[in-house]
Short mmCIF file of C-alpha atoms in Angstrom, two decimals:
data_model
loop_
_atom_site.label_atom_id
_atom_site.label_comp_id
_atom_site.label_asym_id
_atom_site.label_seq_id
_atom_site.Cartn_x
_atom_site.Cartn_y
_atom_site.Cartn_z
CA UNK A 1 8.29 27.18 59.26
CA UNK A 2 7.55 30.80 58.32
CA UNK A 3 10.88 31.06 56.45
CA UNK A 4 10.11 27.81 54.61
CA UNK A 5 6.72 29.13 53.50
CA UNK A 6 8.32 32.37 52.33
CA UNK A 7 10.88 30.35 50.36
CA UNK A 8 8.17 28.31 48.53
CA UNK A 9 6.12 31.47 47.96
CA UNK A 10 9.13 33.10 46.33
CA UNK A 11 9.59 30.11 44.02
CA UNK A 12 5.93 30.23 43.00
CA UNK A 13 6.10 33.98 42.28
CA UNK A 14 9.32 33.64 40.24
CA UNK A 15 7.90 30.69 38.25
CA UNK A 16 4.71 32.62 37.51
CA UNK A 17 6.73 35.62 36.38
CA UNK A 18 8.82 33.46 34.02
CA UNK A 19 5.68 31.93 32.53
CA UNK A 20 4.22 35.39 31.93
CA UNK A 21 7.44 36.59 30.26
CA UNK A 22 7.45 33.50 27.99
CA UNK A 23 3.77 34.03 27.13
CA UNK A 24 4.42 37.67 26.33
CA UNK A 25 7.36 36.75 24.09
CA UNK A 26 5.23 34.24 22.19
CA UNK A 27 2.41 36.74 21.97
CA UNK A 28 4.75 39.39 20.58
CA UNK A 29 5.68 36.94 17.81
CA UNK A 30 2.04 36.28 17.03
CA UNK A 31 2.04 32.85 18.72
CA UNK A 32 -0.21 31.47 21.42
CA UNK A 33 -0.64 28.06 22.99
CA UNK A 34 -3.18 27.07 20.33
CA UNK A 35 -1.34 28.75 17.50
CA UNK A 36 1.29 26.11 16.83
CA UNK A 37 1.69 23.33 14.28
CA UNK A 38 3.64 20.14 14.92
CA UNK A 39 5.11 18.62 11.75
CA UNK A 40 6.50 15.06 11.72
CA UNK A 41 8.80 14.45 8.75
CA UNK A 42 11.86 12.57 7.53
CA UNK A 43 15.21 14.13 8.43
CA UNK A 44 16.46 16.99 6.21
CA UNK A 45 13.34 16.69 4.07
CA UNK A 46 12.23 20.33 3.90
CA UNK A 47 13.93 23.64 3.22
CA UNK A 48 14.21 25.31 6.67
CA UNK A 49 13.65 28.71 5.04
CA UNK A 50 10.16 27.58 4.05
CA UNK A 51 9.28 26.89 7.68
CA UNK A 52 10.35 30.43 8.57
CA UNK A 53 8.37 31.81 5.64
CA UNK A 54 5.25 29.90 6.69
CA UNK A 55 5.56 31.17 10.26
CA UNK A 56 5.95 34.74 9.03
CA UNK A 57 3.00 34.55 6.63
CA UNK A 58 0.58 32.82 8.98
CA UNK A 59 1.73 33.68 12.49
CA UNK A 60 1.72 29.95 13.27
CA UNK A 61 4.75 28.55 15.09
CA UNK A 62 6.05 25.29 13.61
CA UNK A 63 7.42 22.56 15.87
CA UNK A 64 9.40 20.23 13.63
CA UNK A 65 10.22 16.62 14.57
CA UNK A 66 11.78 13.87 12.48
CA UNK A 67 11.57 10.08 12.10
CA UNK A 68 13.75 7.55 10.30
CA UNK A 69 11.20 4.94 9.25
CA UNK A 70 7.54 4.71 8.35
CA UNK A 71 7.06 2.10 11.03
CA UNK A 72 8.51 4.31 13.78
CA UNK A 73 6.33 7.22 12.64
CA UNK A 74 3.17 5.14 12.56
CA UNK A 75 3.81 3.62 15.98
CA UNK A 76 4.29 7.02 17.59
CA UNK A 77 1.10 8.39 16.05
CA UNK A 78 -0.79 5.27 17.09
CA UNK A 79 0.40 5.70 20.67
CA UNK A 80 -0.88 9.28 20.61
CA UNK A 81 1.70 10.74 22.97
CA UNK A 82 2.40 13.77 20.75
CA UNK A 83 -0.19 15.91 18.97
CA UNK A 84 1.19 15.78 15.44
CA UNK A 85 -0.73 17.97 12.99
CA UNK A 86 1.14 16.94 9.82
CA UNK A 87 3.03 13.76 8.92
CA UNK A 88 4.83 12.64 5.74
CA UNK A 89 4.37 8.86 5.29
CA UNK A 90 5.21 6.81 2.20
CA UNK A 91 2.54 5.39 -0.10
CA UNK A 92 2.07 1.85 1.29
CA UNK A 93 2.02 3.21 4.86
CA UNK A 94 -1.06 5.30 4.11
CA UNK A 95 -3.08 2.14 3.48
CA UNK A 96 -2.04 0.81 6.89
CA UNK A 97 -2.80 4.12 8.62
CA UNK A 98 -6.26 4.35 7.06
CA UNK A 99 -7.05 0.77 8.16
CA UNK A 100 -6.04 1.67 11.71
CA UNK A 101 -8.03 4.90 11.70
CA UNK A 102 -4.92 7.05 12.14
CA UNK A 103 -5.71 9.68 9.50
CA UNK A 104 -8.21 12.54 9.20
CA UNK A 105 -9.91 13.10 5.80
CA UNK A 106 -8.70 16.22 3.99
CA UNK A 107 -10.93 19.17 3.12
CA UNK A 108 -9.97 19.83 -0.51
CA UNK A 109 -11.87 23.14 -0.47
CA UNK A 110 -9.11 24.44 1.83
CA UNK A 111 -6.39 23.36 -0.62
CA UNK A 112 -6.79 25.60 -3.68
CA UNK A 113 -3.17 24.97 -4.72
CA UNK A 114 -4.01 21.30 -5.23
CA UNK A 115 -4.71 22.19 -8.89
CA UNK A 116 -0.94 22.40 -9.47
CA UNK A 117 -0.28 18.70 -8.82
CA UNK A 118 0.35 16.65 -11.97
CA UNK A 119 -2.80 14.56 -12.49
CA UNK A 120 -0.79 11.40 -13.18
CA UNK A 121 0.22 11.50 -9.51
CA UNK A 122 -3.31 11.87 -8.20
CA UNK A 123 -5.97 9.24 -7.42
CA UNK A 124 -3.45 6.43 -7.01
CA UNK A 125 -4.16 2.96 -5.64
CA UNK A 126 -2.98 3.66 -2.09
CA UNK A 127 -5.44 6.58 -1.67
CA UNK A 128 -8.28 6.74 -4.24
CA UNK A 129 -9.51 10.30 -4.65
CA UNK A 130 -6.71 11.57 -2.39
CA UNK A 131 -9.11 11.47 0.51
CA UNK A 132 -6.29 11.35 3.07
CA UNK A 133 -3.06 12.34 1.32
CA UNK A 134 -1.41 14.80 -1.03
CA UNK A 135 1.86 14.00 -2.89
CA UNK A 136 4.94 15.70 -1.41
CA UNK A 137 7.87 14.14 -3.31
CA UNK A 138 8.16 11.20 -5.67
CA UNK A 139 10.86 9.13 -7.30
CA UNK A 140 11.95 5.78 -8.61
CA UNK A 141 14.23 2.89 -7.69
CA UNK A 142 16.97 2.03 -10.12
CA UNK A 143 20.64 1.53 -10.88
CA UNK A 144 23.50 4.01 -10.43
CA UNK A 145 26.56 2.98 -12.41
CA UNK A 146 29.93 4.28 -13.51
CA UNK A 147 30.46 3.78 -17.28
CA UNK A 148 34.11 4.80 -16.91
CA UNK A 149 34.73 1.92 -14.50
CA UNK A 150 32.83 -0.43 -16.80
CA UNK A 151 34.85 0.38 -19.92
CA UNK A 152 32.04 2.46 -21.40
CA UNK A 153 29.39 -0.24 -20.93
CA UNK A 154 25.80 0.93 -20.40
CA UNK A 155 23.30 -0.72 -18.09
CA UNK A 156 19.66 -0.86 -19.19
CA UNK A 157 18.27 -3.99 -17.57
CA UNK A 158 18.15 -5.67 -14.17
CA UNK A 159 19.61 -8.71 -15.87
CA UNK A 160 22.76 -6.75 -16.77
CA UNK A 161 23.74 -7.02 -13.11
CA UNK A 162 24.34 -10.76 -13.51
CA UNK A 163 27.23 -10.12 -15.94
CA UNK A 164 30.28 -12.06 -14.60
CA UNK A 165 32.43 -8.99 -15.40
CA UNK A 166 30.72 -7.21 -12.50
CA UNK A 167 32.20 -9.57 -9.91
CA UNK A 168 32.48 -7.79 -6.54
CA UNK A 169 31.33 -4.50 -8.12
CA UNK A 170 27.69 -4.11 -6.96
CA UNK A 171 26.26 -2.39 -3.90
CA UNK A 172 22.68 -3.16 -2.85
CA UNK A 173 20.40 -1.21 -0.53
CA UNK A 174 19.69 -3.01 2.73
CA UNK A 175 15.96 -3.38 2.10
CA UNK A 176 13.97 -6.58 1.60
CA UNK A 177 11.20 -5.07 -0.48
CA UNK A 178 13.63 -3.48 -2.92
CA UNK A 179 16.03 -6.39 -3.36
CA UNK A 180 13.40 -9.15 -3.52
CA UNK A 181 11.44 -6.85 -5.86
CA UNK A 182 14.49 -6.57 -8.09
CA UNK A 183 14.60 -10.36 -8.31
CA UNK A 184 10.90 -10.50 -9.16
CA UNK A 185 11.21 -7.77 -11.82
CA UNK A 186 14.21 -9.49 -13.42
CA UNK A 187 11.98 -12.54 -14.00
CA UNK A 188 9.11 -10.46 -15.35
CA UNK A 189 6.99 -10.66 -12.19
CA UNK A 190 5.27 -7.84 -10.33
CA UNK A 191 6.94 -6.12 -7.37
CA UNK A 192 3.79 -6.96 -5.43
CA UNK A 193 3.77 -10.64 -6.37
CA UNK A 194 3.09 -12.91 -3.38
CA UNK A 195 3.12 -16.23 -5.25
CA UNK A 196 5.55 -18.38 -3.25
CA UNK A 197 6.90 -20.18 -6.30
CA UNK A 198 7.70 -16.84 -7.94
CA UNK A 199 9.30 -15.55 -4.76
CA UNK A 200 11.45 -18.66 -4.39
CA UNK A 201 12.51 -18.35 -8.03
CA UNK A 202 13.46 -14.72 -7.42
CA UNK A 203 15.44 -15.71 -4.31
CA UNK A 204 17.25 -18.45 -6.23
CA UNK A 205 18.19 -16.00 -8.97
CA UNK A 206 19.37 -13.45 -6.41
CA UNK A 207 21.61 -16.10 -4.82
CA UNK A 208 23.38 -16.45 -8.17
CA UNK A 209 24.02 -12.67 -8.11
CA UNK A 210 25.98 -12.84 -4.86
CA UNK A 211 29.47 -13.18 -6.46
CA UNK A 212 28.89 -9.75 -7.99
CA UNK A 213 27.70 -8.17 -4.73
CA UNK A 214 30.41 -6.26 -2.90
CA UNK A 215 28.19 -5.18 -0.01
CA UNK A 216 24.63 -4.64 1.19
CA UNK A 217 24.62 -1.17 2.71
CA UNK A 218 22.57 1.78 3.97
CA UNK A 219 23.09 5.51 3.49
CA UNK A 220 26.81 5.05 2.90
CA UNK A 221 26.00 3.81 -0.61
CA UNK A 222 26.15 7.44 -1.80
CA UNK A 223 29.68 7.96 -0.50
CA UNK A 224 30.94 4.57 -1.72
CA UNK A 225 29.65 5.11 -5.27
CA UNK A 226 30.84 8.73 -5.43
CA UNK A 227 34.30 7.61 -4.27
CA UNK A 228 34.30 4.80 -6.88
CA UNK A 229 34.54 2.04 -4.29
CA UNK A 230 32.14 0.11 -6.53
CA UNK A 231 30.97 0.50 -10.12
CA UNK A 232 27.26 -0.21 -9.65
CA UNK A 233 24.63 0.45 -7.01
CA UNK A 234 20.91 -0.20 -6.58
CA UNK A 235 19.24 2.73 -4.85
CA UNK A 236 16.53 5.40 -5.08
CA UNK A 237 16.48 8.29 -7.54
CA UNK A 238 16.93 11.01 -4.91
CA UNK A 239 19.99 9.25 -3.51
CA UNK A 240 21.23 8.77 -7.07
CA UNK A 241 20.84 12.48 -7.85
CA UNK A 242 22.88 13.45 -4.79
CA UNK A 243 25.54 10.86 -5.63
CA UNK A 244 25.86 12.05 -9.23
CA UNK A 245 26.24 15.65 -8.02
CA UNK A 246 29.40 14.44 -6.24
CA UNK A 247 30.73 12.44 -9.18
CA UNK A 248 29.65 13.42 -12.70
CA UNK A 249 31.04 10.17 -14.15
CA UNK A 250 28.04 8.35 -12.68
CA UNK A 251 24.74 7.72 -14.43
CA UNK A 252 21.29 6.51 -13.31
CA UNK A 253 18.79 4.29 -15.10
CA UNK A 254 15.41 2.76 -14.37
CA UNK A 255 15.65 -0.78 -15.82
CA UNK A 256 13.51 -1.52 -18.85
CA UNK A 257 11.66 -4.39 -17.11
CA UNK A 258 10.15 -1.91 -14.68
CA UNK A 259 10.69 -0.87 -11.10
CA UNK A 260 9.13 0.95 -8.17
CA UNK A 261 7.73 4.47 -8.30
CA UNK A 262 7.28 5.82 -4.78
CA UNK A 263 5.48 8.74 -3.19
CA UNK A 264 5.91 10.48 0.13
CA UNK A 265 2.74 12.30 1.08
CA UNK A 266 1.37 15.00 3.37
CA UNK A 267 -1.36 13.74 5.71
CA UNK A 268 -3.19 14.93 8.80
CA UNK A 269 -2.95 12.36 11.63
CA UNK A 270 -5.74 11.70 14.10
CA UNK A 271 -3.59 13.40 16.77
CA UNK A 272 -4.17 16.79 15.08
CA UNK A 273 -4.88 19.78 17.32
CA UNK A 274 -4.69 22.53 14.70
CA UNK A 275 -6.61 21.21 11.70
CA UNK A 276 -7.02 24.67 10.20
CA UNK A 277 -3.28 25.28 10.43
CA UNK A 278 -2.58 21.83 8.99
CA UNK A 279 -4.57 22.66 5.85
CA UNK A 280 -2.79 26.01 5.61
CA UNK A 281 0.57 24.23 5.78
CA UNK A 282 -0.33 21.72 3.08
CA UNK A 283 -1.65 24.48 0.82
CA UNK A 284 1.49 26.54 1.48
CA UNK A 285 3.72 23.62 0.43
CA UNK A 286 1.59 23.20 -2.71
CA UNK A 287 2.31 26.77 -3.80
CA UNK A 288 4.41 26.33 -6.98
CA UNK A 289 7.21 28.68 -5.91
CA UNK A 290 7.44 27.05 -2.49
CA UNK A 291 7.36 23.55 -4.02
CA UNK A 292 10.15 24.55 -6.44
CA UNK A 293 12.31 25.93 -3.65
CA UNK A 294 11.72 22.80 -1.59
CA UNK A 295 12.62 20.49 -4.49
CA UNK A 296 15.86 22.35 -5.17
CA UNK A 297 16.84 22.07 -1.51
CA UNK A 298 15.89 18.41 -0.98
CA UNK A 299 16.92 17.12 -4.42
CA UNK A 300 13.94 14.83 -4.98
CA UNK A 301 11.33 15.15 -7.73
CA UNK A 302 8.33 17.37 -7.10
CA UNK A 303 4.86 16.24 -8.22
CA UNK A 304 3.93 19.94 -8.59
CA UNK A 305 3.65 20.52 -12.35
CA UNK A 306 3.56 24.31 -12.11
CA UNK A 307 6.64 24.30 -9.85
CA UNK A 308 8.75 22.94 -12.70
CA UNK A 309 8.56 26.33 -14.47
CA UNK A 310 10.41 27.91 -11.51
CA UNK A 311 13.21 25.35 -11.46
CA UNK A 312 16.45 25.13 -13.52
CA UNK A 313 15.73 23.72 -16.98
CA UNK A 314 18.62 21.27 -16.81
CA UNK A 315 17.00 19.72 -13.72
CA UNK A 316 13.43 19.34 -14.94
CA UNK A 317 14.51 18.16 -18.40
CA UNK A 318 16.68 15.40 -16.94
CA UNK A 319 14.66 12.30 -17.87
CA UNK A 320 16.52 10.24 -15.31
CA UNK A 321 14.76 12.07 -12.48
CA UNK A 322 11.72 13.47 -14.26
CA UNK A 323 10.88 10.55 -16.57
CA UNK A 324 8.13 10.78 -19.17
CA UNK A 325 4.70 9.19 -18.62
CA UNK A 326 5.69 6.40 -21.02
CA UNK A 327 8.07 5.14 -18.33
CA UNK A 328 6.20 6.05 -15.15
CA UNK A 329 3.06 4.32 -16.45
CA UNK A 330 5.02 1.03 -16.44
CA UNK A 331 6.26 1.45 -12.86
CA UNK A 332 4.57 0.04 -9.79
CA UNK A 333 3.64 1.52 -6.44
CA UNK A 334 4.27 -0.80 -3.50
CA UNK A 335 1.07 -2.28 -2.14
CA UNK A 336 0.47 -3.20 1.48
CA UNK A 337 1.01 -6.96 1.26
CA UNK A 338 0.05 -7.67 4.86
CA UNK A 339 2.18 -8.82 7.78
CA UNK A 340 2.42 -12.45 6.70
CA UNK A 341 3.71 -11.69 3.19
CA UNK A 342 6.09 -8.97 4.38
CA UNK A 343 7.49 -11.38 6.96
CA UNK A 344 8.14 -13.86 4.13
CA UNK A 345 9.90 -11.16 2.05
CA UNK A 346 12.10 -10.41 5.09
CA UNK A 347 12.83 -14.08 5.63
CA UNK A 348 13.95 -14.57 2.04
CA UNK A 349 16.06 -11.42 2.16
CA UNK A 350 17.78 -12.57 5.36
CA UNK A 351 18.58 -15.93 3.75
CA UNK A 352 19.97 -14.09 0.72
CA UNK A 353 22.21 -11.91 2.92
CA UNK A 354 23.53 -15.00 4.69
CA UNK A 355 25.10 -16.08 1.38
CA UNK A 356 27.33 -13.03 1.54
CA UNK A 357 30.93 -13.77 2.53
#
């Protein structure tokens, strides 16, 4: 019995020693148990060097976790198992999170760099007054196409996709809101239209597009278009930018009828443990030089107006990815349509996909 007690005592002493060593290591780096920040973001959606820079400047250790959908992110925050201090949800998700009481109001007095955000991207419908969110990246949904494969033909309209010459040449993103929205836009209706007659008309028109659809795909759309496996693809501007960088024969257009303009945003969830550090992180990411570096790494459009002066001119002057207000003013942000309407969008999209051979 005495030997057994000595054995357990040894384990306790060794464990305590290891804990002290770990604490001393963290302390030597300027970290302590309460001096961390847990950031919940999309995968590969921040320049890792900026995390290191933030840690060095503030002495706050960043724990970085990723999610692959707004729904997964929201569920985890709602469950409250992890103390996330920062999250990056998309526009329509913020409305849902506010309704559920999942977000903490921001203290704008702690965000002096907020002045650098382009005012056309502030005070939007999903968060009036930016009470809960600050724009992180933005972009559009549109058409990537290969003029070389189309004999020099240009695409300017959603309705161009119904050209019989495009048989088996179109790739669509596997997303109900986008594809049903495309059908609505092609008929002159709003992306947020919930009128059943309009939705059925959009579905009927989309069914007639099916001979031209080669596949409905996910992330592989970038590779397929870059490798010229198809001449046309419907995707988001950031994906389009990356695809074009791998094949300069490709072009990107936002159709003249209109489309979606989206925003991913920095918020502070209710699970926050380091609210002071969370504000410091948001303000750090709003610094123009940091925002410029982040945009160059990620490849999406920054809403930080001042940051544009630190970025390559050929990037910020590319109207495909930094369109003028004349275009963005015509585009629509997705609204939270409610569970019932979203379920109907999904139902129609599933029926549409069933027409695919």
